[in-house]
PDB file of C-alpha atoms in Angstrom:
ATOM      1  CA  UNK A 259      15.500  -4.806   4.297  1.00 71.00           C
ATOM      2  CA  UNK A 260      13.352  -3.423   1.705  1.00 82.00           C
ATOM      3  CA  UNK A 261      10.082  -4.019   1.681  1.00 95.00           C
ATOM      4  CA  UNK A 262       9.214  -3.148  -2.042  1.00 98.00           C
ATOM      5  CA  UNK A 263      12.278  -2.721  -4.059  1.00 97.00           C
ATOM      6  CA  UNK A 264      12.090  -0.938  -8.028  1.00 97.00           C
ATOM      7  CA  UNK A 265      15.313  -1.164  -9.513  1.00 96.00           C
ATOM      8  CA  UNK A 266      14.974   1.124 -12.699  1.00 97.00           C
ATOM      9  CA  UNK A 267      15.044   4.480 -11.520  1.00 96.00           C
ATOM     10  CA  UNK A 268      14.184   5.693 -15.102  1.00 97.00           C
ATOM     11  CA  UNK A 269      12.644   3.823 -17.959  1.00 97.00           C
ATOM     12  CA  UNK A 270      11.834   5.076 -21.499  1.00 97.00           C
ATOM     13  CA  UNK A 271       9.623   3.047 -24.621  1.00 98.00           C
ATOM     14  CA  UNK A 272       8.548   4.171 -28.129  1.00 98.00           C
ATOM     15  CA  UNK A 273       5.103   5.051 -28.499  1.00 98.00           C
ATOM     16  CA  UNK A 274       2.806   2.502 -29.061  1.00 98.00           C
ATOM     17  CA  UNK A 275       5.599  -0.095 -27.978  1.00 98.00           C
ATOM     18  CA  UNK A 276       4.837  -2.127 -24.338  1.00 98.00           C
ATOM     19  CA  UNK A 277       7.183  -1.644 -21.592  1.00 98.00           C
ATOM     20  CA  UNK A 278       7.863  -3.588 -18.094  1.00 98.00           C
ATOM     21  CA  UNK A 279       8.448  -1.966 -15.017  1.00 98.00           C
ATOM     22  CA  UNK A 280       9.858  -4.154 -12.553  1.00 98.00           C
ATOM     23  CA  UNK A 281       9.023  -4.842  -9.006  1.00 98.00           C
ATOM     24  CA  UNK A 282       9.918  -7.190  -6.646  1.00 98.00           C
ATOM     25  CA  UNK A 283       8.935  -7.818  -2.637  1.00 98.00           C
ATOM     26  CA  UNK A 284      10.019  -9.110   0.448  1.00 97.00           C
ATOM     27  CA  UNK A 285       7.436 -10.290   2.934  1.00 96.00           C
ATOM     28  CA  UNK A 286       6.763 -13.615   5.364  1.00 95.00           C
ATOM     29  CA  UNK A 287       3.229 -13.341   4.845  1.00 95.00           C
ATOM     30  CA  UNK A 288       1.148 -15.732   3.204  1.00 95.00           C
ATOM     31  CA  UNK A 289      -1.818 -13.255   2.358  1.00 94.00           C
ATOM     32  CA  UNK A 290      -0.437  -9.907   1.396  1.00 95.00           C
ATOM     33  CA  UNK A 291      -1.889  -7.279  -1.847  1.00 94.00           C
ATOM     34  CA  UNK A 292       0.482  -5.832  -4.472  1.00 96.00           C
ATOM     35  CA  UNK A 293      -0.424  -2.439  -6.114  1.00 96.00           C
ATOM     36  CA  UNK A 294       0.823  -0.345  -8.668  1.00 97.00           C
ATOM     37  CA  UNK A 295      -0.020   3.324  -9.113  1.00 97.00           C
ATOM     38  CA  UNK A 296       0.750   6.433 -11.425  1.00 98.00           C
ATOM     39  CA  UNK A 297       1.763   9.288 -10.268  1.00 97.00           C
ATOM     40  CA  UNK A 298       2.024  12.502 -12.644  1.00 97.00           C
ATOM     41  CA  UNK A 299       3.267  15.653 -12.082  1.00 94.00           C
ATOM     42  CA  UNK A 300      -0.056  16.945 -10.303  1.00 94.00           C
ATOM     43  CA  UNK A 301       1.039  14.676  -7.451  1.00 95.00           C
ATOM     44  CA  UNK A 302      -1.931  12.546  -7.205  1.00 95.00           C
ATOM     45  CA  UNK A 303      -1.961   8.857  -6.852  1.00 96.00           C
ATOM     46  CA  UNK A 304      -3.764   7.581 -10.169  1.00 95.00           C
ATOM     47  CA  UNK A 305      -4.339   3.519  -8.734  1.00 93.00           C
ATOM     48  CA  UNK A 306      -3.744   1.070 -11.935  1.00 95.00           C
ATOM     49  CA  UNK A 307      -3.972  -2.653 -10.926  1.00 95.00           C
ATOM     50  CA  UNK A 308      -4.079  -5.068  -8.001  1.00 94.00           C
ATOM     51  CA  UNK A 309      -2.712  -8.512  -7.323  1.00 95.00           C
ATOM     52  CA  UNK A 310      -3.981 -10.862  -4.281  1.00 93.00           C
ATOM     53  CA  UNK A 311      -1.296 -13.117  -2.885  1.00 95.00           C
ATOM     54  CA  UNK A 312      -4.327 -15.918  -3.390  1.00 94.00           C
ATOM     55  CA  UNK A 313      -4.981 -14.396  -6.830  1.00 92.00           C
ATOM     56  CA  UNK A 314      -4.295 -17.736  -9.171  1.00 92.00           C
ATOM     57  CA  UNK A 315      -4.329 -15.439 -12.312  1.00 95.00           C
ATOM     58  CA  UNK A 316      -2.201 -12.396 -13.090  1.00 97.00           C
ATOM     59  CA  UNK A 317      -4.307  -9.138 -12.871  1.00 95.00           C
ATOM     60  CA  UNK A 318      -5.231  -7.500 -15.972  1.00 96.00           C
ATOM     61  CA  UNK A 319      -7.083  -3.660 -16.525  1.00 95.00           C
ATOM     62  CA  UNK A 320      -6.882  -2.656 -19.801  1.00 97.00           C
ATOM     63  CA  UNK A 321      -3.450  -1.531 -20.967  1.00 98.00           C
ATOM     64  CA  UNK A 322      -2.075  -2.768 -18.089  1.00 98.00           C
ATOM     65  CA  UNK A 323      -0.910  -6.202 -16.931  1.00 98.00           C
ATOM     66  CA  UNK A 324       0.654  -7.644 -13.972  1.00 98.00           C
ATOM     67  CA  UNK A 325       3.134 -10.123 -14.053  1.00 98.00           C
ATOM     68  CA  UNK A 326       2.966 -12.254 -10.883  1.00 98.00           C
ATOM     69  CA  UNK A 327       5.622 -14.835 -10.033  1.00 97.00           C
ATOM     70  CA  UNK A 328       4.813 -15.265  -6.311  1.00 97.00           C
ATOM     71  CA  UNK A 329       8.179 -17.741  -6.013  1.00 96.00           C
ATOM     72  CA  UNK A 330      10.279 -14.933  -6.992  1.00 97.00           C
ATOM     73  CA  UNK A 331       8.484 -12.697  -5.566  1.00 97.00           C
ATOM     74  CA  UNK A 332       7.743 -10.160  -8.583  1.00 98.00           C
ATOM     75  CA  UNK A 333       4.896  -8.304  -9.482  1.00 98.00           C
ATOM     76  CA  UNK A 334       5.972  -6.568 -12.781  1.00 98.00           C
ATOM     77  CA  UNK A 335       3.714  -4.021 -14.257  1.00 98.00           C
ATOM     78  CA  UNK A 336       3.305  -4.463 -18.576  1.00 98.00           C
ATOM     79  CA  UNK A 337       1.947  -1.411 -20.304  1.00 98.00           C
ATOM     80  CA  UNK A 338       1.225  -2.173 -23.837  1.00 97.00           C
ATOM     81  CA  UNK A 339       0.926   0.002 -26.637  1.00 97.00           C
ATOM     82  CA  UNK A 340       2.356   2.858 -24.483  1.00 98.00           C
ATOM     83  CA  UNK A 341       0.978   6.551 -25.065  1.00 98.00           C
ATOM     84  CA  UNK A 342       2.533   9.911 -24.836  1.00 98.00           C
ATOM     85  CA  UNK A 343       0.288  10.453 -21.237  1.00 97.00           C
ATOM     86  CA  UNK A 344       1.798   7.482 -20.075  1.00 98.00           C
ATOM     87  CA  UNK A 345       4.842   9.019 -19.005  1.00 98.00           C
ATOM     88  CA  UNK A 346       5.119   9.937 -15.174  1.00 98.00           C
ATOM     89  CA  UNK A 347       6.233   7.761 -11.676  1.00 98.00           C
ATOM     90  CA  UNK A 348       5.131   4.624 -11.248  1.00 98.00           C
ATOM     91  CA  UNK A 349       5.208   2.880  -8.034  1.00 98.00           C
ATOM     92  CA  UNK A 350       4.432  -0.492  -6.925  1.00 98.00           C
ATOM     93  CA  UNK A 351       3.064  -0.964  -3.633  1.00 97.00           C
ATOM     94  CA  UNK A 352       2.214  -3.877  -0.632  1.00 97.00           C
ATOM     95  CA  UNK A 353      -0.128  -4.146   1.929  1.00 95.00           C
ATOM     96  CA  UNK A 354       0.666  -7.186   4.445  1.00 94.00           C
ATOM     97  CA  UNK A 355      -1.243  -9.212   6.059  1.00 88.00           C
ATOM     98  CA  UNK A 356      -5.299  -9.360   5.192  1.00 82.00           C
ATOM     99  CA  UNK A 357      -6.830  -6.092   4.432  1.00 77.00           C
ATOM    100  CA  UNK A 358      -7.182  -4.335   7.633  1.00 77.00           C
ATOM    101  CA  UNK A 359      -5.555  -1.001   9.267  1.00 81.00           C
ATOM    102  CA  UNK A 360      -2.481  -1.512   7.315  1.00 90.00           C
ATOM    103  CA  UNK A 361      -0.691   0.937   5.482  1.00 94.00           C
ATOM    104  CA  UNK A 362       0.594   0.901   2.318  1.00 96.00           C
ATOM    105  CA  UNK A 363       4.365   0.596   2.034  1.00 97.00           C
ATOM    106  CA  UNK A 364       5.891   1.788  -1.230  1.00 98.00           C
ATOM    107  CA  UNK A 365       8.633   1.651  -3.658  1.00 97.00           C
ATOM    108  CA  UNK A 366      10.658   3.830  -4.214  1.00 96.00           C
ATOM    109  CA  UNK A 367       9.455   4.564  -8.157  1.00 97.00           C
ATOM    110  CA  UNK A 368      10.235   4.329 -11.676  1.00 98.00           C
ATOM    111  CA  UNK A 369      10.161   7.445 -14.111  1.00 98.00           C
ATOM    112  CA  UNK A 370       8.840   6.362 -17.535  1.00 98.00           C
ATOM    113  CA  UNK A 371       9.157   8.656 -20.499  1.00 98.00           C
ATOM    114  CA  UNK A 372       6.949   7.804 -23.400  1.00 98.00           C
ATOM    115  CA  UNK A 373       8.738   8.869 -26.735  1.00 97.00           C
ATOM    116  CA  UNK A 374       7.164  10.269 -29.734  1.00 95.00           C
TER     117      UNK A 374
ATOM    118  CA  UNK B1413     -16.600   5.938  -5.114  1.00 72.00           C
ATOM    119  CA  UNK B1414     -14.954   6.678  -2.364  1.00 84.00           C
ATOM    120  CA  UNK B1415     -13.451  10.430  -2.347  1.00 89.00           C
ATOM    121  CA  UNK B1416     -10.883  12.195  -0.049  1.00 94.00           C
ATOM    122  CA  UNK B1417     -11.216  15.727  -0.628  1.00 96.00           C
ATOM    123  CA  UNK B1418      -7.063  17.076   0.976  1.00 98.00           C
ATOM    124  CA  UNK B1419      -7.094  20.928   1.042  1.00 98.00           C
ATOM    125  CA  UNK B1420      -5.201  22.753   0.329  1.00 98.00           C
ATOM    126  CA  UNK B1421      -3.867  21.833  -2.912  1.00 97.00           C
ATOM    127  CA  UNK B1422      -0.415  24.030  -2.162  1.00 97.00           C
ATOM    128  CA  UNK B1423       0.895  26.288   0.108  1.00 98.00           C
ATOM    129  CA  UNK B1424       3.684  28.918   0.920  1.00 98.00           C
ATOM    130  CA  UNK B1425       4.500  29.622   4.460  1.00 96.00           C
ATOM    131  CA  UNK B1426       7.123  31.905   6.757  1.00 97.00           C
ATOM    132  CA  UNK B1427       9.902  29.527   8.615  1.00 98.00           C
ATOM    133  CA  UNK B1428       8.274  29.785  12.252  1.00 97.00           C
ATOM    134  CA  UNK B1429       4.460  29.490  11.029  1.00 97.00           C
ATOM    135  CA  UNK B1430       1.868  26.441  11.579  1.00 97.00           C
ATOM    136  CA  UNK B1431       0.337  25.005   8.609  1.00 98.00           C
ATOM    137  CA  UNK B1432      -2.950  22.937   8.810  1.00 98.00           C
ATOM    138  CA  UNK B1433      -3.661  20.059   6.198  1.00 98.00           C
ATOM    139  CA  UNK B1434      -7.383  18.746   5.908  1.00 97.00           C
ATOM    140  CA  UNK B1435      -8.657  15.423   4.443  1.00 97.00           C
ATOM    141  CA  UNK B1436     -11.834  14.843   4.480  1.00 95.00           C
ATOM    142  CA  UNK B1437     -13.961  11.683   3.452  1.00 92.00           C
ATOM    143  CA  UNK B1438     -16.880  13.078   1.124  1.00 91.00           C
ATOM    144  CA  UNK B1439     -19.281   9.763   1.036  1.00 85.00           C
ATOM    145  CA  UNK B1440     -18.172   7.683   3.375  1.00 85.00           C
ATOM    146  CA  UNK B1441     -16.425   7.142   7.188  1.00 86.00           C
ATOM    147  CA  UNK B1442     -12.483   7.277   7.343  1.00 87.00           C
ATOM    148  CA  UNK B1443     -11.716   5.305  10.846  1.00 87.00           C
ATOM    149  CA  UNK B1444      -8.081   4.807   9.454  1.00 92.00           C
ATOM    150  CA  UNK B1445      -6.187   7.368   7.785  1.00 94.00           C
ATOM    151  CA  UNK B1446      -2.514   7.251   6.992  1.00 96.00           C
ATOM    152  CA  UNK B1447      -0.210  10.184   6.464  1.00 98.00           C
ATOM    153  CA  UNK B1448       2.581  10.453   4.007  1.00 98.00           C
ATOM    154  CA  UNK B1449       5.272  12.490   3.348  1.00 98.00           C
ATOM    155  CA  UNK B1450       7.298  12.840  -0.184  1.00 97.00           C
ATOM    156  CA  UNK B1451      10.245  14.459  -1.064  1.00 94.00           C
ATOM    157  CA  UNK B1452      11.430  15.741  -4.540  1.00 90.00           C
ATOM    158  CA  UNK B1453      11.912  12.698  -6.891  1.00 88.00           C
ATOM    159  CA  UNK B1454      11.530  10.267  -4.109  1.00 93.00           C
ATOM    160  CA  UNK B1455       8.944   7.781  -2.492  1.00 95.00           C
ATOM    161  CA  UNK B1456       5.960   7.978  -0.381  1.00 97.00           C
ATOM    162  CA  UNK B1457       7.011   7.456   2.967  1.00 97.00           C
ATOM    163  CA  UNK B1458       4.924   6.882   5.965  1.00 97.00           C
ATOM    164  CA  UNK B1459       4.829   9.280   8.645  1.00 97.00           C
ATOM    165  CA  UNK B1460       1.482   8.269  10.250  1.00 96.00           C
ATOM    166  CA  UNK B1461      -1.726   6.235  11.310  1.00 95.00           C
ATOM    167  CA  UNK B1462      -4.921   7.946  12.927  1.00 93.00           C
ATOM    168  CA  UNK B1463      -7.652   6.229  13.980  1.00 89.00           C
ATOM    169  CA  UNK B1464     -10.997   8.405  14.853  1.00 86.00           C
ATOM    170  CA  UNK B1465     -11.081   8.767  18.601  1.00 84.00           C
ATOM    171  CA  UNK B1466      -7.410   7.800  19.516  1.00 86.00           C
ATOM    172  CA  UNK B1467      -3.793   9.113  19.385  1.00 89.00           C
ATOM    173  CA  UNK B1468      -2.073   8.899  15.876  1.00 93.00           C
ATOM    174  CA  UNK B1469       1.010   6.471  15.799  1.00 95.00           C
ATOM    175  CA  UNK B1470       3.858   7.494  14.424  1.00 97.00           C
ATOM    176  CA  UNK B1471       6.565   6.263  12.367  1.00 96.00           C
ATOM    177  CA  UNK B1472      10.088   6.232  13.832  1.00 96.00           C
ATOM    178  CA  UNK B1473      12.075   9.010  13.376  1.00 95.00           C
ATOM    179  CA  UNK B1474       8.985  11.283  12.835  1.00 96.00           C
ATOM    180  CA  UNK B1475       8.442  14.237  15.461  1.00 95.00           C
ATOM    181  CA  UNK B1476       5.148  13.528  16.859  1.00 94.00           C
ATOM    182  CA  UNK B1477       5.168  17.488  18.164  1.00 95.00           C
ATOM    183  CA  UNK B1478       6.331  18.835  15.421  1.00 96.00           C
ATOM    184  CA  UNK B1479       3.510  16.757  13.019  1.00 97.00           C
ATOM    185  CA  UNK B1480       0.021  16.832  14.780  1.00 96.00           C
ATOM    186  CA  UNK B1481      -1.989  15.066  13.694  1.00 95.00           C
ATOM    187  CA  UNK B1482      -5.953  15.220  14.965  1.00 92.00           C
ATOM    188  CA  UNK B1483      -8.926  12.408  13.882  1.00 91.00           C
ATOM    189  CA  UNK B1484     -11.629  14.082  15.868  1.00 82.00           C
ATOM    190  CA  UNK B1485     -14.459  12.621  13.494  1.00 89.00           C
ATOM    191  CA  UNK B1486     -15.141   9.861  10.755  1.00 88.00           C
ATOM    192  CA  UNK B1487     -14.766  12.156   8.350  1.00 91.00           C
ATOM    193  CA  UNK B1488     -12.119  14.728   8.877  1.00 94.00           C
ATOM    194  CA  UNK B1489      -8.363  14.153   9.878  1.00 95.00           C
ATOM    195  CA  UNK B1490      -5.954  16.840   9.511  1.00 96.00           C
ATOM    196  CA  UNK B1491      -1.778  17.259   9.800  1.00 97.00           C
ATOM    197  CA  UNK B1492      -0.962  20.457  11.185  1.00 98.00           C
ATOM    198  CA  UNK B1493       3.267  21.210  11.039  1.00 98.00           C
ATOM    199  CA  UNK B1494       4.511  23.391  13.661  1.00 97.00           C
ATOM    200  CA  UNK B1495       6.619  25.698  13.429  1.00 97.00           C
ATOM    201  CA  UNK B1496       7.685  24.656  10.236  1.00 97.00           C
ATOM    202  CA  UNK B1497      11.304  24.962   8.514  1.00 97.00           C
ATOM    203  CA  UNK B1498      12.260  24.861   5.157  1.00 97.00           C
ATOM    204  CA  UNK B1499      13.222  21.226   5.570  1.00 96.00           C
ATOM    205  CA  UNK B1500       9.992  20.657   6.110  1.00 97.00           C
ATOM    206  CA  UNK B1501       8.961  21.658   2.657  1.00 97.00           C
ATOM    207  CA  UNK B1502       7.776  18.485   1.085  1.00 97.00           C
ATOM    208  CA  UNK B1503       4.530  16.948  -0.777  1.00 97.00           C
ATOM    209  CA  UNK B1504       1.640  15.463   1.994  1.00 98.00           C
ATOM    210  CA  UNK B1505      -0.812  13.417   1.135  1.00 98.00           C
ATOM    211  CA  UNK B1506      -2.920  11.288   2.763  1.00 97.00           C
ATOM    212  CA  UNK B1507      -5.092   8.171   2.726  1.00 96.00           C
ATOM    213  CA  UNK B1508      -8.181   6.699   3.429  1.00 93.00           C
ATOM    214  CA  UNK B1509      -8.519   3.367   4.442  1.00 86.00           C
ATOM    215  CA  UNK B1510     -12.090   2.057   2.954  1.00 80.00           C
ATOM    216  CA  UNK B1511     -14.233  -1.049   3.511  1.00 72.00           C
ATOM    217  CA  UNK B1512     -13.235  -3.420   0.334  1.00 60.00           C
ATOM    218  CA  UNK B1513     -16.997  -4.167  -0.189  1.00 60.00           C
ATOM    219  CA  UNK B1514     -17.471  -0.666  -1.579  1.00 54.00           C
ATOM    220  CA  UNK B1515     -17.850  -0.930  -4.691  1.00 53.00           C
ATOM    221  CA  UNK B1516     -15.252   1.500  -7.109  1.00 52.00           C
ATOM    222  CA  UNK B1517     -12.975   1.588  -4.748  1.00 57.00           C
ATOM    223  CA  UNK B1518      -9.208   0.403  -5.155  1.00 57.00           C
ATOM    224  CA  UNK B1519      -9.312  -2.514  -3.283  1.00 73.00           C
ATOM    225  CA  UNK B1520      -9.297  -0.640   0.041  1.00 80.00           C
ATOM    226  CA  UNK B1521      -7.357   2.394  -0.237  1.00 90.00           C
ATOM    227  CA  UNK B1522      -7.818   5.727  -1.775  1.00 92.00           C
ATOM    228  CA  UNK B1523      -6.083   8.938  -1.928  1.00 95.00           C
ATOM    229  CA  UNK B1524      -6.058  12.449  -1.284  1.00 97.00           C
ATOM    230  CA  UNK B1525      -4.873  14.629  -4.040  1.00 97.00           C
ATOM    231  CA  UNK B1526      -1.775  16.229  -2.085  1.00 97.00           C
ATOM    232  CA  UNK B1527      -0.420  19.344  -0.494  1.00 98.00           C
ATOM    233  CA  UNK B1528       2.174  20.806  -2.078  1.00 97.00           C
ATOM    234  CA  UNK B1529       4.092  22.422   1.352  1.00 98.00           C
ATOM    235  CA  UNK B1530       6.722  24.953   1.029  1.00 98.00           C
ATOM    236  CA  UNK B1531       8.464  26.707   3.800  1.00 97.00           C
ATOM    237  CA  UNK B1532      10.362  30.142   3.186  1.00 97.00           C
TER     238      UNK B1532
END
């Protein structure tokens, strides 16, 4: 089964209009991390926002907000007021367990296109 | 913060050649790094964990002779493809596992900047 699952391979939002990029995960751990990252065309992994399992509020960093409804099991990513260098992959991410030697495990990405 | 410096940035080589991917830790000591692998429009996919001092564990289904992978020191691990195909041609990067204490960096983790591998 899928660890981190992102259903919308490709997403696209007016300028200046929020979107929600979806994300949902499957683990039996009670203290795990959620991530979400950017990644433009460069390649490199821009990190965005974190949510603790034990977090009791949802994460915010500036344009960005994550929606955390542990009993589901989502960890949606909100970008308001989108912008025109918004557009690139974004993937959400998990580490199980507490934060030790683990790796990452990802999604597999959603393509946002920001339009003028 | 905490900086992985992953040289080099892109490279072309023959079908048959080795190719040799740093990552180094700038300002700080790497005892974990893990090794990805990403194809064309997909996801980052594990191939990897080194620890400094010890054999690198693989993921199943990678070739651990094909992918060597060295962690000599606390601040250098590098992925070195043998013999390398044109299936092989993909995107590495890599990543540092960092004590969450330190201050600016993302909650433990943080990123090399990529090699661009392609195999003709």
């Amino acid at each position: 089964a899928q660890k981190i699952t992102q259903t919308q391979p490709g997403m696209f939002v007016q300028e200046k209009e929020a979107v929600t990029l979806d994300c949902t995960y499957d683990t039996s751990d009670p203290s795990y991390g959620l991530f979400w990252y950017k990644q433009p065309s460069s390649g490199e992994m821009i990190f965005l926002i974190y949510q603790g399992s034990y977090d009791q509020q949802n994460a915010t960093e500036g344009r960005y907000s994550l929606n955390f409804q542990k009993a589901r099991k989502s960890a949606n990513l909100v970008i308001s007021a989108s912008q025109l260098g918004d557009s690139a992959m974004y993937f959400c991410a998990m580490r199980e367990g507490l934060p030790g030697n683990t790796p990452l495990v990802f999604g597999k990405g959603t393509r946002l296109s920001v339009i003028a | 913060g905490a900086v992985v410096s992953q040289h080099p940035s892109w490279v072309i080589c023959k079908s048959g050649t080795s190719v040799k991917i740093e990552c180094r830790s700038l300002d700080f000591q790497a005892t974990t790094m893990f090794w990805y692998r990403q194809f064309p429009k997909q996801s980052l996919m594990l191939m990897a964990t080194s620890n400094e001092g010890s054999k690198a564990t693989y993921e199943q289904g990678v070739e651990k002779d094909k992918f060597l992978i060295n962690h000599a020191s606390l601040t250098l691990s590098t992925l070195t493809v043998t013999s390398a195909h044109p299936e092989d041609s993909s995107f590495y990067i890599c990543s540092a596992r960092v004590n969450p204490s330190r201050q600016a960096t993302p909650y433990g983790y943080t990123f090399g900047s990529g090699t661009r591998l392609t195999v003709v």
